[in-house]
Short mmCIF file of C-alpha atoms in Angstrom, two decimals:
data_model
loop_
_atom_site.label_atom_id
_atom_site.label_comp_id
_atom_site.label_asym_id
_atom_site.label_seq_id
_atom_site.Cartn_x
_atom_site.Cartn_y
_atom_site.Cartn_z
CA MET A 217 -3.71 -25.65 34.41
CA ASP A 218 -7.23 -24.57 33.52
CA THR A 219 -9.84 -22.97 35.72
CA TYR A 220 -13.14 -24.86 35.71
CA GLU A 221 -16.46 -23.19 36.39
CA CYS A 222 -19.63 -24.63 37.90
CA LEU A 223 -22.45 -24.44 35.36
CA SER A 224 -25.06 -24.09 38.11
CA CYS A 225 -23.67 -21.37 40.39
CA GLY A 226 -20.59 -19.99 38.60
CA TYR A 227 -18.10 -21.07 41.31
CA SER A 228 -14.58 -21.28 39.86
CA TYR A 229 -12.17 -24.06 40.72
CA ILE A 230 -8.73 -22.44 40.47
CA PRO A 231 -6.00 -25.14 40.50
CA GLU A 232 -3.43 -22.75 42.00
CA GLN A 233 -5.73 -22.33 45.03
CA GLY A 234 -7.21 -25.84 45.21
CA ASP A 235 -10.05 -26.35 47.72
CA ILE A 236 -8.47 -26.47 51.15
CA ASP A 237 -11.81 -27.02 52.98
CA SER A 238 -12.31 -30.25 50.99
CA GLY A 239 -8.69 -31.28 51.46
CA ILE A 240 -7.56 -30.52 47.90
CA GLU A 241 -4.05 -29.12 47.92
CA PRO A 242 -3.24 -25.93 45.99
CA GLY A 243 -1.69 -26.86 42.63
CA THR A 244 -4.02 -29.83 42.03
CA PRO A 245 -5.32 -29.85 38.44
CA PHE A 246 -9.09 -30.29 38.13
CA GLU A 247 -8.57 -33.60 36.31
CA ASP A 248 -6.85 -35.00 39.44
CA VAL A 249 -9.67 -33.99 41.81
CA SER A 250 -11.56 -37.10 43.00
CA ASP A 251 -14.90 -37.90 41.32
CA GLY A 252 -16.70 -37.64 44.65
CA TRP A 253 -15.83 -33.96 45.06
CA VAL A 254 -18.76 -31.54 44.87
CA CYS A 255 -19.04 -27.79 44.30
CA PRO A 256 -18.46 -26.03 47.66
CA GLU A 257 -21.09 -23.39 46.79
CA CYS A 258 -24.05 -25.40 45.43
CA GLY A 259 -23.11 -29.05 45.86
CA ALA A 260 -23.10 -29.78 42.10
CA LYS A 261 -21.13 -32.80 40.90
CA LYS A 262 -17.73 -32.64 39.20
CA GLU A 263 -19.35 -33.39 35.81
CA ASN A 264 -21.23 -30.12 36.15
CA PHE A 265 -17.99 -28.17 35.74
CA ALA A 266 -16.66 -26.84 32.42
CA ILE A 267 -13.92 -24.65 31.01
CA PHE A 268 -15.01 -21.32 29.55
CA ALA A 269 -12.81 -20.02 26.75
CA ILE A 270 -14.46 -16.59 26.64
CA THR A 271 -16.26 -14.72 29.39
CA CYS A 272 -17.69 -11.26 28.74
CA ASP A 273 -19.24 -9.55 31.73
CA ALA A 274 -21.27 -6.34 31.25
CA LEU A 275 -18.83 -5.17 28.61
CA THR A 276 -19.46 -1.60 27.52
CA LYS A 277 -17.50 0.62 25.14
CA LYS A 278 -18.10 4.29 24.52
CA PHE A 279 -16.17 6.44 22.08
CA LYS A 280 -16.70 9.91 23.54
CA GLU A 281 -20.50 10.09 23.90
CA ARG A 282 -21.28 7.32 21.38
CA THR A 283 -22.01 3.91 22.90
CA VAL A 284 -20.68 1.24 20.53
CA LEU A 285 -21.21 -1.76 22.79
CA ASN A 286 -23.64 -1.79 25.67
CA ASN A 287 -23.66 -4.27 28.54
CA ILE A 288 -22.46 -7.31 26.56
CA THR A 289 -22.60 -10.47 28.64
CA PHE A 290 -22.00 -13.96 27.28
CA LYS A 291 -19.84 -17.02 27.77
CA VAL A 292 -18.32 -19.48 25.31
CA ARG A 293 -17.48 -22.98 26.48
CA GLU A 294 -14.31 -24.64 25.36
CA ALA A 295 -14.42 -26.73 22.16
CA THR A 296 -17.49 -24.85 20.92
CA VAL A 297 -17.97 -23.09 17.60
CA PHE A 298 -19.66 -19.81 18.47
CA GLY A 299 -20.96 -17.44 15.81
CA LEU A 300 -21.77 -13.79 16.45
CA LEU A 301 -24.27 -12.45 13.95
CA GLY A 302 -24.70 -8.74 13.37
CA PRO A 303 -25.19 -6.23 10.58
CA ASP A 304 -22.45 -3.75 9.60
CA GLY A 305 -21.85 -1.22 12.36
CA SER A 306 -23.35 -3.38 15.09
CA GLY A 307 -20.02 -3.50 16.99
CA LYS A 308 -18.67 -6.93 15.95
CA THR A 309 -15.12 -5.73 15.17
CA THR A 310 -15.04 -3.57 18.31
CA LEU A 311 -15.97 -6.65 20.35
CA ILE A 312 -13.22 -8.77 18.73
CA LYS A 313 -10.75 -5.95 19.32
CA MET A 314 -11.73 -5.87 22.99
CA LEU A 315 -11.30 -9.64 23.21
CA THR A 316 -7.78 -9.29 21.78
CA GLY A 317 -6.82 -6.35 24.02
CA LEU A 318 -6.63 -3.81 21.21
CA ILE A 319 -9.47 -1.74 22.67
CA ILE A 320 -9.90 -1.09 26.38
CA PRO A 321 -13.46 -1.46 27.75
CA THR A 322 -15.13 1.62 29.22
CA SER A 323 -16.67 -0.68 31.83
CA GLY A 324 -17.13 -4.41 32.40
CA SER A 325 -14.53 -7.03 31.63
CA CYS A 326 -13.65 -9.82 29.24
CA SER A 327 -11.52 -12.86 29.94
CA LEU A 328 -9.98 -15.60 27.85
CA TYR A 329 -9.54 -18.81 29.83
CA HIS A 330 -10.11 -16.78 33.03
CA HIS A 331 -7.32 -14.32 32.25
CA ASN A 332 -8.58 -10.75 32.16
CA VAL A 333 -7.67 -9.38 28.72
CA SER A 334 -7.17 -5.77 29.84
CA LYS A 335 -5.10 -6.55 32.93
CA ASP A 336 -3.26 -9.69 31.85
CA THR A 337 -3.13 -9.38 28.06
CA VAL A 338 -0.02 -11.51 27.51
CA GLN A 339 -1.35 -14.45 29.52
CA ALA A 340 -4.85 -14.12 28.04
CA LEU A 341 -3.55 -14.25 24.46
CA GLN A 342 -1.44 -17.37 24.99
CA LYS A 343 -2.59 -20.05 22.55
CA VAL A 344 -5.05 -17.68 20.88
CA GLY A 345 -5.09 -17.11 17.12
CA CYS A 346 -6.82 -14.02 15.79
CA VAL A 347 -7.92 -12.32 12.62
CA VAL A 348 -9.08 -8.77 13.33
CA GLY A 349 -10.58 -6.70 10.52
CA GLU A 350 -8.80 -7.06 7.21
CA PRO A 351 -5.52 -8.89 7.83
CA ALA A 352 -2.44 -6.81 7.03
CA PHE A 353 0.93 -8.10 5.86
CA TYR A 354 4.34 -6.71 5.01
CA GLN A 355 3.95 -5.55 1.43
CA HIS A 356 7.57 -6.13 0.39
CA MET A 357 7.48 -9.80 1.38
CA THR A 358 5.74 -12.75 -0.22
CA ALA A 359 2.86 -14.55 1.48
CA LYS A 360 5.21 -17.35 2.52
CA GLU A 361 7.87 -14.95 3.82
CA ASN A 362 5.22 -13.19 5.90
CA LEU A 363 4.19 -16.49 7.45
CA GLN A 364 7.80 -17.43 8.11
CA LEU A 365 8.42 -14.07 9.74
CA PHE A 366 5.46 -14.42 12.13
CA ALA A 367 6.25 -18.09 12.79
CA GLY A 368 9.63 -16.91 14.06
CA LEU A 369 7.81 -15.10 16.87
CA LEU A 370 6.34 -18.32 18.20
CA LYS A 371 7.89 -21.18 20.03
CA SER A 372 6.18 -24.51 19.84
CA GLU A 373 5.34 -26.52 22.94
CA SER A 374 8.19 -28.93 22.24
CA GLY A 375 10.54 -25.98 22.56
CA SER A 376 11.53 -25.98 18.92
CA GLU A 377 11.10 -22.89 16.80
CA SER A 378 7.87 -22.66 14.89
CA THR A 379 9.94 -21.72 11.85
CA ASP A 380 10.74 -25.44 11.72
CA ILE A 381 7.19 -25.92 10.40
CA ASP A 382 7.18 -27.00 6.78
CA MET A 383 5.67 -23.86 5.28
CA ASP A 384 4.97 -25.48 1.92
CA GLU A 385 2.99 -28.23 3.63
CA LEU A 386 1.11 -25.71 5.74
CA LEU A 387 0.23 -23.59 2.70
CA GLU A 388 -0.86 -26.64 0.76
CA SER A 389 -3.09 -27.90 3.55
CA ALA A 390 -4.81 -24.51 3.70
CA GLY A 391 -5.27 -24.50 -0.06
CA ILE A 392 -2.96 -21.53 -0.56
CA THR A 393 -1.40 -21.48 -4.00
CA PHE A 394 -0.12 -17.91 -3.85
CA GLY A 395 2.78 -18.42 -1.42
CA ASP A 396 5.33 -16.78 -3.72
CA ILE A 397 3.26 -13.72 -4.56
CA PRO A 398 4.26 -10.46 -2.81
CA ALA A 399 1.67 -9.38 -0.26
CA ARG A 400 1.03 -6.11 -2.11
CA HIS A 401 -0.47 -8.11 -5.00
CA LEU A 402 -2.84 -10.21 -2.87
CA THR A 403 -6.60 -9.73 -3.16
CA ARG A 404 -8.82 -9.27 -0.11
CA SER A 405 -9.91 -12.93 -0.25
CA MET A 406 -6.30 -14.08 -0.43
CA LYS A 407 -5.39 -11.88 2.53
CA LYS A 408 -8.28 -13.31 4.54
CA GLN A 409 -7.16 -16.85 3.72
CA LEU A 410 -3.56 -16.04 4.65
CA GLY A 411 -4.74 -14.32 7.84
CA ILE A 412 -6.45 -17.52 8.95
CA VAL A 413 -3.32 -19.59 8.30
CA LEU A 414 -1.40 -17.02 10.35
CA ALA A 415 -3.94 -17.37 13.17
CA LEU A 416 -3.48 -21.14 13.09
CA LEU A 417 0.29 -20.94 13.59
CA GLY A 418 1.31 -22.39 16.93
CA ASN A 419 -1.81 -24.60 17.21
CA PRO A 420 -4.06 -22.22 19.16
CA ARG A 421 -6.82 -23.60 21.40
CA LEU A 422 -9.00 -20.56 20.71
CA LEU A 423 -9.60 -18.83 17.38
CA LEU A 424 -11.07 -15.31 17.30
CA LEU A 425 -12.03 -14.56 13.72
CA ASP A 426 -13.57 -11.36 12.42
CA GLU A 427 -15.78 -12.09 9.39
CA PRO A 428 -13.65 -14.98 8.15
CA LEU A 429 -16.17 -16.11 5.53
CA THR A 430 -16.16 -13.08 3.27
CA GLY A 431 -14.68 -13.39 -0.19
CA ASP A 432 -15.27 -15.48 -3.29
CA ARG A 433 -16.97 -18.91 -3.24
CA HIS A 434 -13.68 -20.79 -3.65
CA THR A 435 -12.05 -19.01 -0.69
CA ARG A 436 -15.18 -19.42 1.44
CA ALA A 437 -15.17 -23.17 0.82
CA HIS A 438 -11.51 -23.45 1.80
CA ILE A 439 -11.98 -21.40 4.96
CA GLN A 440 -15.07 -23.42 5.89
CA ASN A 441 -13.06 -26.63 5.54
CA VAL A 442 -10.27 -25.24 7.70
CA LEU A 443 -12.73 -24.15 10.41
CA GLN A 444 -14.55 -27.48 10.34
CA SER A 445 -11.30 -29.38 10.75
CA GLU A 446 -10.34 -27.08 13.64
CA ALA A 447 -13.72 -27.76 15.26
CA GLU A 448 -13.08 -31.51 14.91
CA LYS A 449 -9.76 -30.98 16.73
CA LYS A 450 -11.78 -29.42 19.60
CA THR A 451 -10.40 -25.93 19.00
CA THR A 452 -12.78 -23.26 20.29
CA VAL A 453 -13.82 -21.02 17.41
CA PHE A 454 -15.44 -17.62 17.89
CA PHE A 455 -16.31 -15.88 14.65
CA THR A 456 -18.36 -12.89 13.57
CA THR A 457 -20.48 -12.62 10.46
CA TYR A 458 -23.25 -10.59 8.89
CA ASN A 459 -24.57 -13.70 7.11
CA PRO A 460 -26.96 -15.98 9.07
CA ALA A 461 -26.16 -18.87 6.71
CA ASP A 462 -22.59 -18.95 8.10
CA ILE A 463 -23.94 -19.39 11.62
CA LYS A 464 -26.31 -22.17 10.49
CA GLU A 465 -23.55 -24.03 8.64
CA LEU A 466 -20.74 -23.76 11.15
CA ALA A 467 -21.78 -22.78 14.66
CA ALA A 468 -23.33 -24.77 17.49
CA GLN A 469 -23.89 -21.73 19.69
CA GLY A 470 -24.41 -18.14 18.74
CA ALA A 471 -25.57 -14.65 19.56
CA VAL A 472 -27.16 -11.78 17.69
CA LEU A 473 -25.65 -8.32 18.05
CA GLU A 474 -27.71 -5.32 17.01
CA LYS A 475 -26.77 -1.68 17.57
CA GLY A 476 -24.21 -2.69 20.18
CA GLU A 477 -26.53 -4.90 22.22
CA ILE A 478 -27.01 -8.65 22.33
CA THR A 479 -30.63 -9.32 21.40
CA ALA A 480 -30.52 -13.14 21.42
CA GLN A 481 -28.09 -15.88 22.37
CA GLY A 482 -28.05 -19.64 22.81
CA PRO A 483 -27.97 -22.77 20.63
CA VAL A 484 -28.12 -21.84 16.94
CA ASP A 485 -31.53 -23.46 16.35
CA THR A 486 -33.06 -21.16 18.98
CA LEU A 487 -31.78 -17.95 17.36
CA PRO A 488 -34.13 -15.80 15.22
CA LEU A 489 -31.93 -16.20 12.14
CA ASP A 490 -34.78 -16.16 9.62
CA GLN A 491 -35.50 -12.48 10.09
CA PHE A 492 -31.86 -11.76 9.15
CA MET A 493 -32.12 -14.12 6.16
CA GLU A 494 -34.96 -11.96 4.83
CA VAL A 495 -32.98 -8.75 5.36
CA ASN A 496 -29.94 -10.22 3.57
CA GLN A 497 -31.97 -11.46 0.67
CA MET B 197 7.46 -14.73 23.60
CA SER B 198 10.79 -13.34 24.56
CA LEU B 199 12.36 -10.05 23.59
CA HIS B 200 15.12 -11.63 21.53
CA ARG B 201 12.55 -13.21 19.18
CA LEU B 202 10.90 -9.85 18.68
CA ILE B 203 14.28 -8.19 17.99
CA LYS B 204 15.06 -10.89 15.41
CA PHE B 205 11.61 -10.30 13.89
CA GLU B 206 12.23 -6.54 13.62
CA LEU B 207 15.75 -6.96 12.24
CA LYS B 208 14.56 -9.38 9.54
CA LYS B 209 11.89 -6.89 8.50
CA LEU B 210 14.27 -3.96 8.50
CA PHE B 211 17.05 -5.59 6.50
CA LYS B 212 14.66 -7.19 3.99
CA GLN B 213 13.10 -3.88 2.95
CA LYS B 214 15.04 -2.57 -0.02
CA SER B 215 13.90 1.03 0.48
CA ASN B 216 15.70 1.07 3.84
CA TYR B 217 19.02 0.96 2.00
CA ILE B 218 18.33 4.25 0.23
CA GLY B 219 19.37 6.21 3.34
CA VAL B 220 22.66 4.34 3.68
CA GLY B 221 23.24 4.86 -0.06
CA ILE B 222 22.71 8.63 0.32
CA LEU B 223 25.10 8.76 3.28
CA LEU B 224 27.87 6.90 1.43
CA SER B 225 27.32 9.00 -1.70
CA VAL B 226 27.71 12.20 0.31
CA CYS B 227 30.86 10.74 1.84
CA LEU B 228 32.29 9.95 -1.62
CA LEU B 229 31.33 13.40 -2.89
CA TYR B 230 33.12 14.99 0.03
CA PHE B 231 36.17 12.85 -0.71
CA VAL B 232 36.25 14.13 -4.30
CA LEU B 233 35.98 17.73 -3.07
CA ALA B 234 38.66 17.19 -0.43
CA TYR B 235 40.86 15.46 -3.02
CA LEU B 236 40.66 18.52 -5.27
CA ASN B 237 41.02 21.18 -2.56
CA ARG B 238 43.11 19.74 0.29
CA PRO B 239 46.77 19.14 -0.52
CA ALA B 240 48.65 16.42 1.36
CA GLY B 241 50.55 17.72 4.38
CA THR B 242 47.87 20.17 5.46
CA TYR B 243 45.22 17.50 5.70
CA MET B 244 45.25 13.99 7.22
CA GLY B 245 43.08 10.88 7.01
CA THR B 246 41.88 11.54 10.58
CA ASP B 247 40.57 14.94 9.47
CA LEU B 248 38.52 13.24 6.77
CA VAL B 249 37.12 10.74 9.27
CA MET B 250 36.01 13.55 11.58
CA ASP B 251 34.81 15.73 8.73
CA THR B 252 32.67 12.85 7.46
CA ILE B 253 30.38 13.21 10.48
CA TYR B 254 30.04 16.96 10.06
CA ILE B 255 30.48 17.39 6.25
CA GLY B 256 29.17 20.93 6.14
CA ASN B 257 26.49 19.66 8.53
CA SER B 258 24.89 17.68 5.69
CA VAL B 259 25.45 14.21 7.20
CA LEU B 260 24.60 15.78 10.55
CA PHE B 261 21.22 16.54 9.03
CA ILE B 262 20.75 13.50 6.74
CA PHE B 263 21.38 10.98 9.52
CA PRO B 264 18.65 12.25 11.87
CA MET B 265 16.31 12.53 8.89
CA ILE B 266 16.91 8.88 8.00
CA ALA B 267 16.44 7.87 11.64
CA ILE B 268 13.15 9.76 11.94
CA LEU B 269 11.87 8.30 8.66
CA LEU B 270 12.80 4.75 9.68
CA ALA B 271 11.25 5.18 13.13
CA ALA B 272 8.05 6.61 11.67
CA ASN B 273 7.95 3.78 9.15
CA SER B 274 8.50 1.28 11.94
CA LEU B 275 5.57 2.44 14.10
CA ALA B 276 3.30 5.01 12.40
CA ASP B 277 3.25 3.24 9.04
CA GLU B 278 2.76 -0.17 10.64
CA TYR B 279 -0.15 1.29 12.59
CA SER B 280 -1.89 2.74 9.53
CA THR B 281 -1.30 -0.35 7.36
CA GLY B 282 -2.54 -2.63 10.15
CA THR B 283 0.54 -4.83 10.56
CA LEU B 284 1.07 -3.41 14.05
CA LEU B 285 -2.35 -4.79 15.03
CA THR B 286 -1.30 -8.23 13.75
CA ILE B 287 1.74 -8.06 16.04
CA MET B 288 -0.28 -6.73 18.97
CA THR B 289 -2.75 -9.62 18.86
CA ARG B 290 0.15 -11.94 19.72
CA PRO B 291 0.91 -12.54 23.41
CA LEU B 292 3.51 -9.79 23.60
CA LYS B 293 4.18 -7.02 26.09
CA ARG B 294 3.61 -3.64 24.46
CA GLU B 295 6.85 -2.27 25.90
CA ASN B 296 8.74 -5.16 24.29
CA ILE B 297 7.27 -4.21 20.90
CA VAL B 298 8.63 -0.65 21.29
CA ILE B 299 11.98 -1.80 22.73
CA SER B 300 12.53 -4.36 19.96
CA LYS B 301 11.85 -1.73 17.30
CA PHE B 302 14.27 0.60 19.07
CA ILE B 303 17.05 -2.01 19.32
CA ALA B 304 16.58 -3.08 15.69
CA LEU B 305 16.94 0.54 14.56
CA LEU B 306 19.97 0.99 16.83
CA VAL B 307 21.64 -2.00 15.16
CA TYR B 308 20.67 -0.75 11.71
CA LEU B 309 21.93 2.80 12.32
CA CYS B 310 25.15 1.50 13.91
CA CYS B 311 25.72 -0.55 10.73
CA ALA B 312 25.13 2.57 8.62
CA ALA B 313 27.40 4.74 10.80
CA TYR B 314 30.21 2.21 10.89
CA ALA B 315 29.93 1.62 7.13
CA LEU B 316 30.43 5.38 6.81
CA LEU B 317 33.43 5.18 9.16
CA VAL B 318 35.05 2.29 7.26
CA VAL B 319 34.57 4.04 3.91
CA SER B 320 36.00 7.32 5.23
CA LEU B 321 38.94 5.46 6.84
CA LEU B 322 39.73 3.83 3.50
CA LEU B 323 39.37 7.11 1.62
CA GLY B 324 41.55 8.81 4.25
CA LEU B 325 44.44 6.56 3.19
CA HIS B 326 44.95 8.99 0.32
CA TRP B 327 46.31 11.56 2.81
CA GLY B 328 47.79 9.02 5.23
CA TYR B 329 47.48 8.78 9.01
CA PRO B 330 49.76 10.08 11.78
CA GLU B 331 52.05 7.60 13.61
CA ASN B 332 50.10 7.71 16.90
CA PHE B 333 46.86 7.06 15.05
CA LEU B 334 46.02 3.78 16.78
CA TRP B 335 44.99 5.39 20.09
CA PHE B 336 42.36 7.29 18.16
CA VAL B 337 40.68 4.20 16.62
CA PRO B 338 38.62 3.20 19.70
CA ARG B 339 37.82 6.88 20.23
CA MET B 340 36.49 7.07 16.67
CA LEU B 341 34.31 4.04 17.27
CA ALA B 342 33.02 5.73 20.43
CA ILE B 343 32.47 9.07 18.65
CA TYR B 344 30.40 7.42 15.95
CA PHE B 345 28.48 5.46 18.58
CA MET B 346 27.75 8.63 20.56
CA TYR B 347 26.47 10.19 17.39
CA VAL B 348 24.18 7.20 16.74
CA LEU B 349 23.02 7.35 20.37
CA GLY B 350 22.11 11.01 19.90
CA VAL B 351 20.15 10.08 16.79
CA MET B 352 18.40 7.34 18.78
CA VAL B 353 16.88 10.03 21.01
CA LEU B 354 15.10 11.22 17.88
CA VAL B 355 13.99 7.65 17.16
CA ALA B 356 12.45 7.41 20.64
CA LEU B 357 10.88 10.85 20.18
CA THR B 358 9.36 9.71 16.87
CA PHE B 359 7.95 6.62 18.63
CA VAL B 360 6.20 8.89 21.14
CA VAL B 361 4.64 10.93 18.32
CA ALA B 362 3.66 7.76 16.41
CA SER B 363 2.08 6.26 19.55
CA PHE B 364 -0.72 8.81 19.24
CA GLY B 365 -1.81 6.96 16.09
CA ILE B 366 -0.77 9.80 13.78
CA LYS B 367 -0.13 9.01 10.09
CA LEU B 368 3.40 8.63 8.68
CA VAL B 369 3.90 12.06 7.08
CA LYS B 370 2.48 13.95 10.05
CA THR B 371 4.64 11.89 12.43
CA VAL B 372 7.79 12.74 10.45
CA LEU B 373 6.91 16.43 10.32
CA ILE B 374 6.07 16.66 14.02
CA ALA B 375 9.25 14.77 15.02
CA LEU B 376 11.34 17.04 12.77
CA GLY B 377 9.62 20.07 14.27
CA PHE B 378 10.55 18.90 17.77
CA TYR B 379 14.13 18.29 16.62
CA MET B 380 14.40 21.77 15.15
CA GLY B 381 12.91 23.23 18.32
CA LEU B 382 15.53 21.45 20.42
CA ILE B 383 18.32 22.73 18.14
CA ILE B 384 17.04 26.28 18.64
CA LEU B 385 16.90 25.76 22.42
CA GLU B 386 20.50 24.53 22.32
CA SER B 387 21.65 28.00 21.27
CA PHE B 388 20.35 29.50 24.53
CA ALA B 389 22.95 29.19 27.30
CA GLN B 390 20.26 29.10 30.02
CA VAL B 391 18.68 25.88 28.78
CA GLN B 392 21.27 24.23 26.56
CA LYS B 393 22.34 21.76 29.25
CA LEU B 394 18.83 20.35 29.20
CA VAL B 395 18.96 19.61 25.48
CA PHE B 396 20.25 16.18 24.43
CA SER B 397 22.02 17.39 21.26
CA TYR B 398 24.22 19.67 23.39
CA HIS B 399 25.39 16.61 25.31
CA VAL B 400 26.02 14.66 22.09
CA SER B 401 28.26 17.48 20.82
CA THR B 402 29.96 17.80 24.23
CA SER B 403 30.70 14.08 24.49
CA ILE B 404 32.12 14.02 20.95
CA GLN B 405 34.32 17.03 21.72
CA LEU B 406 35.53 15.32 24.89
CA LEU B 407 36.36 12.13 23.01
CA VAL B 408 38.53 14.00 20.51
CA VAL B 409 40.84 15.31 23.27
CA GLN B 410 43.57 12.83 24.27
CA THR B 411 43.21 13.44 28.03
CA MET B 412 39.46 13.47 28.28
CA ASN B 413 37.36 14.58 31.23
CA LEU B 414 35.59 11.33 32.15
CA ARG B 415 33.23 12.98 34.62
CA ASP B 416 31.79 15.34 32.04
CA PHE B 417 31.63 12.53 29.50
CA TYR B 418 29.61 10.27 31.80
CA GLN B 419 27.37 13.18 32.70
CA SER B 420 26.57 13.77 29.01
CA LEU B 421 26.07 10.04 28.48
CA ALA B 422 23.66 9.90 31.44
CA VAL B 423 21.58 12.78 30.06
CA ILE B 424 21.29 11.03 26.66
CA PHE B 425 20.24 7.76 28.33
CA ILE B 426 17.67 9.55 30.52
CA TYR B 427 16.18 11.10 27.37
CA ILE B 428 16.00 7.71 25.64
CA LEU B 429 14.52 5.84 28.61
CA ALA B 430 11.96 8.53 29.38
CA LEU B 431 10.79 8.73 25.76
CA LEU B 432 10.59 4.93 25.39
CA LEU B 433 8.57 4.73 28.59
CA ILE B 434 6.15 7.40 27.38
CA GLY B 435 5.89 5.72 23.95
CA SER B 436 5.14 2.25 25.31
CA THR B 437 2.70 3.60 27.93
CA LEU B 438 0.78 5.47 25.23
CA LEU B 439 0.68 2.33 23.10
CA GLU B 440 -0.60 0.34 26.09
CA LYS B 441 -3.27 2.80 27.16
CA ARG B 442 -4.83 3.88 23.88
CA ASP B 443 -7.42 2.10 21.77
CA MET B 444 -6.17 0.61 18.51
CA THR B 445 -9.07 1.67 16.34
CA ALA B 446 -7.30 1.77 12.93
#
């Protein structure tokens, strides 16, 4: 059961708690709440509520005296493609690592579907697929064997093992033709492509992807197709990039990260992407 | 994601890696070499199959040294190497408890080392047929299984110790060297009567000695067993806490 948040005042409807004052029993999903119900804090209508896949609140990370991320605050609504633009060293990978629980914030917090990543990592990472940095695989196994191995860790919603997935079909749909090649012989582009397929195992509702669109033109096109089809399936996609063109092509919402601080955020057409275009050219 | 899936995951990885069989190959080769030497130097009547089985563990202390070495290398490969190559991060971005990651690696290595130890036992039992076994040999079979298990359990303390070292994010070679250094330090401490009861290897030797005697002192045996388990649990707890609390910056 998802927590819904009021877009006007930030009040959270938590199904486990319900809204006793309005006569809504604890355990009532938001979808079952009557249409006449209004926000107890600001009186906003039910339509004014939404699910937030990612919530970062004053997130700060310091390594010794060096501040890598400073006071990062943003939210990503469910079923949105959100692009984070930033040059090398701006803190993009550190942010993704904090969102996946690999790095602990110095202060502030981040949540995935209202589950605090630092305190409730297991719950927060349910139904989340990630690619952090350069994806790594077991060198002595082929690409397909690596996928099969990780699929064995998952259990699908129907209760059946994810290893039941037809790997050949999955590889084909992702445009992977190197399934039988040992991981030690894969190029960086191939690893990136395989990493994204790995992130898609188990049908996640949120994808956290660190620079997914690097690599040759062929790989980029394939990954773009995969991300577009995920967006059509209403999967929330959060990706980082140093290339403003990626944000323009794929994202609906975005933010700009410079020297560990968010300098702009909002709908993509409101972001100052042109100044980054010039730098990249 | 439950623990049994993670254990299956670790076992698949462990048994699929060809290089992991090198250690078992070395152990069995040493066993065969010892058989050839015993065959040439130990005439029937003065030597029995049971002697060979017991000697196999000690073989001039070579197996006693090779086995912990293999365990430390496998443990370092399982955590330190996975950390530096990045595969550990891939696992950690799955909805898994950090302690389950450490426990599954530990159990997978326990299974693997038990397989290696019992393969050694079976081979030495077969080779021991050359000298024959005494009539009342059957009572000793479960004891032998227990002796080999105690030995593996002792080695597992080193595995847990290696996990603690690897949890600091240290590279493979350094992890192996530090873990070996600790092991050597503990062996030195064992030779001092004042502190030997605090050292796990003393309790491994004691429990094995107790198992060899037909009327064994159960109280002392359980005491030794408890010390070994306390070592393992404490080290696993430290290892998983370190993994939980530190930033994965690799």
